[in-house]
Short mmCIF file of C-alpha atoms and ligand atoms in Angstrom, two decimals:
data_model
loop_
_atom_site.label_atom_id
_atom_site.label_comp_id
_atom_site.label_asym_id
_atom_site.label_seq_id
_atom_site.Cartn_x
_atom_site.Cartn_y
_atom_site.Cartn_z
CA UNK A 1 47.63 175.28 80.25
CA UNK A 2 46.46 173.41 83.29
CA UNK A 3 48.27 172.27 85.61
CA UNK A 4 47.48 168.20 84.92
CA UNK A 5 48.46 168.98 81.04
CA UNK A 6 51.22 170.69 81.51
CA UNK A 7 52.84 167.49 84.01
CA UNK A 8 52.68 165.32 80.47
CA UNK A 9 53.38 168.31 78.12
CA UNK A 10 56.14 170.99 79.44
CA UNK A 11 59.36 170.53 78.61
CA UNK A 12 58.27 166.77 76.66
CA UNK A 13 57.27 167.56 73.04
CA UNK A 14 58.14 164.81 70.53
CA UNK A 15 61.71 163.99 69.82
CA UNK A 16 62.22 165.78 66.41
CA UNK A 17 64.19 162.89 64.72
CA UNK A 18 62.08 160.04 65.39
CA UNK A 19 58.56 161.97 66.72
CA UNK A 20 58.82 159.46 69.99
CA UNK A 21 55.76 160.82 72.47
CA UNK A 22 58.25 159.74 75.68
CA UNK A 23 61.61 162.08 76.10
CA UNK A 24 64.21 159.65 75.42
CA UNK A 25 67.13 158.68 78.07
CA UNK A 26 70.37 160.41 76.75
CA UNK A 27 72.67 157.97 77.85
CA UNK A 28 75.78 159.72 77.02
CA UNK A 29 78.54 161.42 78.88
CA UNK A 30 79.63 163.98 75.72
CA UNK A 31 78.75 165.34 72.74
CA UNK A 32 80.08 165.71 69.24
CA UNK A 33 81.05 169.43 68.50
CA UNK A 34 80.99 170.55 64.89
CA UNK A 35 84.40 173.03 65.52
CA UNK A 36 86.01 173.50 69.27
CA UNK A 37 83.38 175.07 71.34
CA UNK A 38 80.38 175.08 68.57
CA UNK A 39 77.40 172.34 69.72
CA UNK A 40 74.15 172.29 70.11
CA UNK A 41 73.56 173.83 73.48
CA UNK A 42 75.31 169.94 75.12
CA UNK A 43 78.50 169.60 75.82
CA UNK A 44 79.38 167.39 78.53
CA UNK A 45 76.59 165.82 80.71
CA UNK A 46 77.37 166.94 83.85
CA UNK A 47 76.29 170.19 82.49
CA UNK A 48 73.32 169.22 80.73
CA UNK A 49 71.91 166.30 79.62
CA UNK A 50 68.93 166.42 77.26
CA UNK A 51 66.81 163.98 79.65
CA UNK A 52 67.67 166.31 82.66
CA UNK A 53 66.96 169.48 80.81
CA UNK A 54 63.13 168.18 80.24
CA UNK A 55 62.65 167.00 83.80
CA UNK A 56 64.12 170.46 85.11
CA UNK A 57 61.42 172.19 82.90
CA UNK A 58 59.06 170.15 84.14
CA UNK A 59 59.89 171.37 87.26
CA UNK A 60 59.64 174.55 86.77
CA UNK A 61 56.18 174.67 85.13
CA UNK A 62 54.59 172.95 88.23
CA UNK A 63 56.00 175.03 90.39
CA UNK A 64 55.08 178.45 88.43
CA UNK A 65 58.29 178.95 86.38
CA UNK A 66 57.19 179.22 82.75
CA UNK A 67 59.92 178.12 80.43
CA UNK A 68 62.31 181.27 78.88
CA UNK A 69 60.85 183.17 82.25
CA UNK A 70 64.85 182.92 83.93
CA UNK A 71 63.67 180.89 86.51
CA UNK A 72 63.78 177.41 86.27
CA UNK A 73 64.33 174.04 88.26
CA UNK A 74 67.56 172.46 88.79
CA UNK A 75 67.50 168.92 89.27
CA UNK A 76 69.52 167.01 91.47
CA UNK A 77 70.93 163.26 92.68
CA UNK A 78 69.02 163.24 95.63
CA UNK A 79 66.90 165.72 98.08
CA UNK A 80 70.39 165.88 100.38
CA UNK A 81 72.14 167.03 97.25
CA UNK A 82 69.83 169.66 96.90
CA UNK A 83 70.02 170.60 100.58
CA UNK A 84 73.51 170.78 100.30
CA UNK A 85 73.48 173.19 96.92
CA UNK A 86 71.54 175.24 98.93
CA UNK A 87 74.39 175.27 101.41
CA UNK A 88 76.59 176.66 98.76
CA UNK A 89 74.82 179.56 98.83
CA UNK A 90 76.29 180.62 102.47
CA UNK A 91 79.74 182.60 102.89
CA UNK A 92 81.71 182.58 105.93
CA UNK A 93 80.26 183.40 109.03
CA UNK A 94 76.52 182.83 107.17
CA UNK A 95 74.03 181.80 109.96
CA UNK A 96 70.94 179.36 108.69
CA UNK A 97 67.36 179.49 110.80
CA UNK A 98 66.31 175.82 110.67
CA UNK A 99 62.36 175.03 112.17
CA UNK A 100 61.73 172.67 114.95
CA UNK A 101 60.50 169.91 112.64
CA UNK A 102 62.12 168.82 109.84
CA UNK A 103 63.05 166.18 107.91
CA UNK A 104 66.27 164.71 110.08
CA UNK A 105 69.04 164.61 107.31
CA UNK A 106 68.28 168.25 106.70
CA UNK A 107 69.15 169.31 110.18
CA UNK A 108 71.99 166.72 110.35
CA UNK A 109 74.09 168.85 106.93
CA UNK A 110 73.58 172.07 108.82
CA UNK A 111 74.51 171.18 112.27
CA UNK A 112 76.71 168.11 111.99
CA UNK A 113 78.41 169.00 108.64
CA UNK A 114 78.41 172.58 108.30
CA UNK A 115 77.55 173.11 111.51
CA UNK A 116 81.21 172.01 112.14
CA UNK A 117 83.03 173.99 109.58
CA UNK A 118 81.65 176.68 111.42
CA UNK A 119 79.06 178.04 109.54
CA UNK A 120 76.18 178.89 112.04
CA UNK A 121 72.73 177.21 112.94
CA UNK A 122 69.71 177.79 114.69
CA UNK A 123 66.67 177.00 115.49
CA UNK A 124 63.11 178.49 115.45
CA UNK A 125 59.54 177.67 115.28
CA UNK A 126 57.57 178.33 112.00
CA UNK A 127 54.55 177.98 113.67
CA UNK A 128 55.28 181.08 115.69
CA UNK A 129 56.37 183.15 113.29
CA UNK A 130 57.07 185.79 115.50
CA UNK A 131 59.87 183.49 117.46
CA UNK A 132 61.14 183.25 113.63
CA UNK A 133 61.65 187.26 113.59
CA UNK A 134 63.08 186.88 117.15
CA UNK A 135 65.72 183.90 116.05
CA UNK A 136 67.22 186.58 112.94
CA UNK A 137 70.79 187.82 113.08
CA UNK A 138 72.30 190.01 111.24
CA UNK A 139 74.07 187.27 109.58
CA UNK A 140 70.60 185.18 108.46
CA UNK A 141 71.25 183.93 105.21
CA UNK A 142 68.55 181.15 104.66
CA UNK A 143 65.46 180.90 106.62
CA UNK A 144 64.49 176.98 106.23
CA UNK A 145 60.93 175.68 106.02
CA UNK A 146 58.88 172.76 105.72
CA UNK A 147 55.49 172.51 105.53
CA UNK A 148 53.32 170.38 106.60
CA UNK A 149 56.51 169.15 108.64
CA UNK A 150 57.97 166.07 108.74
CA UNK A 151 56.79 164.06 110.63
CA UNK A 152 54.68 166.75 113.33
CA UNK A 153 52.81 167.44 109.85
CA UNK A 154 52.58 171.29 111.11
CA UNK A 155 51.63 174.10 108.58
CA UNK A 156 53.40 177.58 108.50
CA UNK A 157 52.43 180.51 106.99
CA UNK A 158 55.07 180.99 104.32
CA UNK A 159 53.79 184.55 102.88
CA UNK A 160 54.34 185.74 106.51
CA UNK A 161 57.90 183.71 106.65
CA UNK A 162 58.81 185.06 103.55
CA UNK A 163 58.19 188.35 104.54
CA UNK A 164 60.33 187.90 107.65
CA UNK A 165 63.39 186.30 105.67
CA UNK A 166 63.22 189.29 103.39
CA UNK A 167 62.90 192.64 105.94
CA UNK A 168 66.34 190.47 107.42
CA UNK A 169 67.74 190.24 103.68
CA UNK A 170 67.75 186.35 103.59
CA UNK A 171 66.42 184.20 101.23
CA UNK A 172 63.55 181.92 102.11
CA UNK A 173 63.66 177.94 101.46
CA UNK A 174 60.44 175.76 101.34
CA UNK A 175 61.04 172.43 101.38
CA UNK A 176 57.47 171.29 99.69
CA UNK A 177 58.33 167.53 99.61
CA UNK A 178 55.22 166.52 101.74
CA UNK A 179 52.95 168.64 99.61
CA UNK A 180 54.15 168.50 95.62
CA UNK A 181 53.52 171.57 93.32
CA UNK A 182 49.94 169.79 93.12
CA UNK A 183 48.65 170.71 96.30
CA UNK A 184 51.14 173.95 97.19
CA UNK A 185 53.30 176.40 95.25
CA UNK A 186 55.24 178.18 97.45
CA UNK A 187 56.85 180.50 94.93
CA UNK A 188 53.62 182.22 94.88
CA UNK A 189 53.74 183.17 98.52
CA UNK A 190 56.80 184.38 98.29
CA UNK A 191 59.51 181.75 98.77
CA UNK A 192 62.77 181.63 97.05
CA UNK A 193 63.30 178.70 96.50
CA UNK A 194 61.29 175.37 96.28
CA UNK A 195 63.25 172.22 97.40
CA UNK A 196 61.89 168.25 96.42
CA UNK A 197 63.23 165.35 97.43
CA UNK A 198 61.62 163.59 94.15
CA UNK A 199 62.16 160.33 95.50
CA UNK A 200 59.18 160.70 96.99
CA UNK A 201 55.75 162.04 95.29
CA UNK A 202 57.09 163.16 92.83
CA UNK A 203 58.85 159.86 91.18
CA UNK A 204 55.84 157.99 92.97
CA UNK A 205 56.95 154.95 92.55
CA UNK A 206 59.92 154.15 95.48
CA UNK A 207 62.23 153.18 92.27
CA UNK A 208 64.66 156.18 92.10
CA UNK A 209 66.39 158.81 94.43
CA UNK A 210 66.68 162.10 93.16
CA UNK A 211 65.92 165.81 94.35
CA UNK A 212 65.33 169.45 92.55
CA UNK A 213 65.45 172.94 93.34
CA UNK A 214 63.16 175.49 91.54
CA UNK A 215 63.21 179.46 91.60
CA UNK A 216 61.71 182.07 89.47
CA UNK A 217 64.93 184.60 90.17
CA UNK A 218 67.04 185.04 87.25
CA UNK A 219 69.64 185.00 89.28
CA UNK A 220 69.58 182.98 91.69
CA UNK A 221 68.93 180.38 89.34
CA UNK A 222 72.40 181.10 87.09
CA UNK A 223 73.72 180.47 90.47
CA UNK A 224 72.31 177.34 91.23
CA UNK A 225 73.08 176.10 87.92
CA UNK A 226 76.45 177.17 88.49
CA UNK A 227 76.38 175.53 91.68
CA UNK A 228 75.07 172.44 89.75
CA UNK A 229 77.51 171.96 87.40
CA UNK A 230 80.47 173.15 89.51
CA UNK A 231 79.58 170.46 92.62
CA UNK A 232 78.30 167.69 90.53
CA UNK A 233 75.38 166.11 91.99
CA UNK A 234 73.79 165.56 89.33
CA UNK A 235 71.01 162.62 88.35
CA UNK A 236 71.67 160.40 85.79
CA UNK A 237 69.88 160.18 82.47
CA UNK A 238 67.54 157.21 83.35
CA UNK A 239 66.85 158.36 87.15
CA UNK A 240 65.80 161.55 85.21
CA UNK A 241 63.43 159.97 83.25
CA UNK A 242 62.03 157.60 85.86
CA UNK A 243 61.30 161.09 87.99
CA UNK A 244 59.55 162.37 84.53
CA UNK A 245 57.63 159.60 84.16
CA UNK A 246 56.31 159.75 87.86
CA UNK A 247 55.31 163.54 87.01
CA UNK A 248 53.03 162.43 84.23
CA UNK A 249 50.41 161.15 87.03
CA UNK A 250 51.13 163.25 89.79
CA UNK A 251 47.71 164.95 89.51
CA UNK A 252 46.02 161.62 89.99
CA UNK A 253 48.17 160.01 91.98
CA UNK A 254 47.81 162.93 94.70
CA UNK A 255 43.67 162.68 94.35
CA UNK A 256 43.88 159.06 95.67
CA UNK A 257 46.64 160.09 98.46
CA UNK A 258 44.47 162.66 99.36
CA UNK A 259 41.00 160.75 99.82
CA UNK A 260 42.44 157.97 101.10
CA UNK A 261 44.78 159.90 104.02
CA UNK A 262 42.14 161.93 105.20
CA UNK A 263 39.57 158.80 105.12
CA UNK A 264 42.37 157.20 107.38
CA UNK A 265 42.78 160.22 109.65
CA UNK A 266 39.10 160.57 110.33
CA UNK A 267 39.07 156.40 110.74
CA UNK A 268 42.02 156.55 113.72
CA UNK A 269 40.26 160.35 115.23
CA UNK A 270 37.15 157.71 115.87
CA UNK A 271 39.16 155.20 117.11
CA UNK A 272 39.47 155.04 120.78
CA UNK A 273 42.74 152.72 120.28
CA UNK A 274 44.39 156.39 119.08
CA UNK A 275 45.50 159.12 121.79
CA UNK A 276 46.19 161.65 118.84
CA UNK A 277 45.88 162.08 115.13
CA UNK A 278 48.21 164.91 113.47
CA UNK A 279 46.16 165.41 109.54
CA UNK A 280 45.99 168.95 108.55
CA UNK A 281 42.73 168.23 106.61
CA UNK A 282 40.97 167.31 110.51
CA UNK A 283 39.23 170.11 111.85
CA UNK A 284 40.64 169.66 114.93
CA UNK A 285 44.30 170.40 113.28
CA UNK A 286 45.74 173.84 114.98
CA UNK A 287 46.83 174.82 111.55
CA UNK A 288 43.73 173.85 109.33
CA UNK A 289 42.47 176.84 108.88
CA UNK A 290 45.96 177.89 107.48
CA UNK A 291 46.71 174.78 105.61
CA UNK A 292 43.47 175.56 103.62
CA UNK A 293 43.93 178.65 102.78
CA UNK A 294 47.52 177.54 101.19
CA UNK A 295 46.86 174.21 99.81
CA UNK A 296 44.74 172.70 97.47
CA UNK A 297 44.21 169.90 99.80
CA UNK A 298 45.61 167.92 102.85
CA UNK A 299 48.03 165.38 101.42
CA UNK A 300 48.98 162.18 102.05
CA UNK A 301 50.80 161.81 105.09
CA UNK A 302 49.04 161.09 108.67
CA UNK A 303 51.13 160.80 111.97
CA UNK A 304 49.75 159.02 115.45
CA UNK A 305 50.16 158.06 118.81
CA UNK A 306 48.57 155.14 119.37
CA UNK A 307 47.41 154.71 123.08
CA UNK A 308 50.03 152.37 125.05
CA UNK A 309 53.40 154.84 124.24
CA UNK A 310 56.38 153.55 122.37
CA UNK A 311 55.52 149.48 122.75
CA UNK A 312 52.19 150.07 121.22
CA UNK A 313 53.42 152.05 118.37
CA UNK A 314 56.49 149.33 117.31
CA UNK A 315 53.77 146.56 117.86
CA UNK A 316 52.17 148.45 114.89
CA UNK A 317 54.60 148.92 112.97
CA UNK A 318 55.10 145.16 113.00
CA UNK A 319 51.89 143.79 112.80
CA UNK A 320 50.50 145.43 109.47
CA UNK A 321 50.75 143.57 106.31
CA UNK A 322 49.61 145.99 103.77
CA UNK A 323 51.20 148.97 104.84
CA UNK A 324 55.31 147.94 104.84
CA UNK A 325 57.36 148.82 107.39
CA UNK A 326 60.28 151.05 105.86
CA UNK A 327 61.06 154.69 105.49
CA UNK A 328 60.87 157.05 102.61
CA UNK A 329 56.91 157.86 101.55
CA UNK A 330 54.99 159.34 98.54
CA UNK A 331 55.23 156.38 97.14
CA UNK A 332 52.26 154.22 95.40
CA UNK A 333 52.35 151.99 98.26
CA UNK A 334 51.41 152.41 101.50
CA UNK A 335 54.15 152.41 104.10
CA UNK A 336 54.74 152.81 108.17
CA UNK A 337 57.11 153.46 110.27
CA UNK A 338 58.35 155.13 113.95
CA UNK A 339 60.37 158.12 112.86
CA UNK A 340 62.26 158.20 116.68
CA UNK A 341 63.78 155.08 115.63
CA UNK A 342 63.91 155.00 112.04
CA UNK A 343 63.80 158.47 109.75
CA UNK A 344 64.41 160.71 112.78
CA UNK A 345 66.91 159.11 114.65
CA UNK A 346 69.65 161.68 113.83
CA UNK A 347 67.46 163.94 115.94
CA UNK A 348 67.28 162.22 119.01
CA UNK A 349 68.41 164.65 121.99
CA UNK A 350 68.60 167.12 119.49
CA UNK A 351 65.77 170.20 119.66
CA UNK A 352 63.69 168.21 116.42
CA UNK A 353 63.36 165.39 119.10
CA UNK A 354 60.25 163.67 117.91
CA UNK A 355 57.92 161.44 120.21
CA UNK A 356 59.16 157.99 120.74
CA UNK A 357 55.24 156.73 120.31
CA UNK A 358 54.62 158.62 117.12
CA UNK A 359 53.55 156.62 114.41
CA UNK A 360 53.98 157.93 110.41
CA UNK A 361 51.94 156.83 107.37
CA UNK A 362 52.31 157.64 104.03
CA UNK A 363 49.10 156.60 102.68
CA UNK A 364 49.33 154.78 99.23
CA UNK A 365 46.58 154.51 96.27
CA UNK A 366 45.58 150.88 97.18
CA UNK A 367 42.23 150.59 98.15
CA UNK A 368 41.20 152.58 101.21
CA UNK A 369 39.38 149.41 103.09
CA UNK A 370 42.37 147.53 102.46
CA UNK A 371 44.65 149.87 104.11
CA UNK A 372 41.97 150.89 106.92
CA UNK A 373 41.35 146.76 107.66
CA UNK A 374 44.91 146.43 108.02
CA UNK A 375 45.34 149.23 110.40
CA UNK A 376 42.52 147.67 112.63
CA UNK A 377 43.93 144.30 112.67
CA UNK A 378 47.31 145.98 113.70
CA UNK A 379 45.62 147.86 116.43
CA UNK A 380 45.20 144.71 117.43
C1 LIG B 401 63.49 162.31 101.92
C2 LIG B 401 63.67 163.68 101.71
C3 LIG B 401 64.80 164.58 101.95
C4 LIG B 401 65.97 164.28 101.53
O1 LIG B 401 65.38 163.19 100.18
P1 LIG B 401 66.47 162.18 99.52
O2 LIG B 401 66.05 162.65 98.37
O3 LIG B 401 65.92 161.06 100.49
O4 LIG B 401 67.79 162.60 99.56
C5 LIG B 401 64.40 166.20 101.81
N1 LIG B 401 63.48 166.38 102.74
C6 LIG B 401 61.87 165.69 102.87
C7 LIG B 401 60.87 166.00 103.70
C8 LIG B 401 62.15 164.62 102.83
O5 LIG B 401 60.63 163.57 102.77
#
């Protein structure tokens, strides 16, 4: 079965009692048992809920992990809850190697939460794999990667970084939020765990916060399922249902996100009011060839620096009308933001600091001419 079909069918058979073609929202915390300990697979909704089970099956399938293979998806209450579950894989004294360009919240969690509890962390540049290899310590347990990265949209070689992590006995975690499994399946390149903020493209409509981990490894999957239940950061059934509904249209949405983003990147590149454009689909992007090998298309995120520095960037972000000035990404509506003042405030003054004149676009699925006209007007 191909991706588009799996997204609509895997984990989503008609409900047996009524034939409902949509997985119901099982709003229940507990399940009646026929005898003590005897039940049909569900006992308590922190442990398992049928709406969440359907979502977890679908997530696994989209990342290439078949139902019944032993691996699979683990849905969480947010992307950060998925990051935190990975944190529970660390033992006392363990080290995490973080990328130098990543979601600010991920950095904040490892540096300011686990770091303050005595776990070790440091930062390397995944686009220079030798620097990652050099930064590995005997205690390195997790190598973290975001590709394409946030907000600079650099692309790193998953195959090489997986080999480096595995040589050191560490796991490679790839945050696949920007690419989505429609464009990139990191497990195929050797990653051990894929992470998603399902708040973004998988949900796709800016109406839910959620997260997920996916692994093809049976033991690791069992451990993550154990941690999900033991720590408890699970999505409620309505949130799981919203993400499941979003996933059904992921393929068609991503096609339009990618086409619109590519057109906007070309438009910005040609405009002399713009100093620099970052989009992996541009031939001028430093990782363009690698991105072409690793991804099926180049995604819906575009970053750029207008001429005129921070003031020009802020003015632009305040003047768009179709692009809403807002954090987050991956929804059908276009968003504009200033990472240094918004999503990446928590990394100011750290090795992950981003330029203060950087503008990040989450290009939506509106008509591309309306988006380009909006930017053209706002660039002034
Ligand atoms: C948003 C985001 C997260 C965190 O997810 P939440 O759902 O906001 O908790 C993690 N990684 C990336 C790349 C993100 O964009």
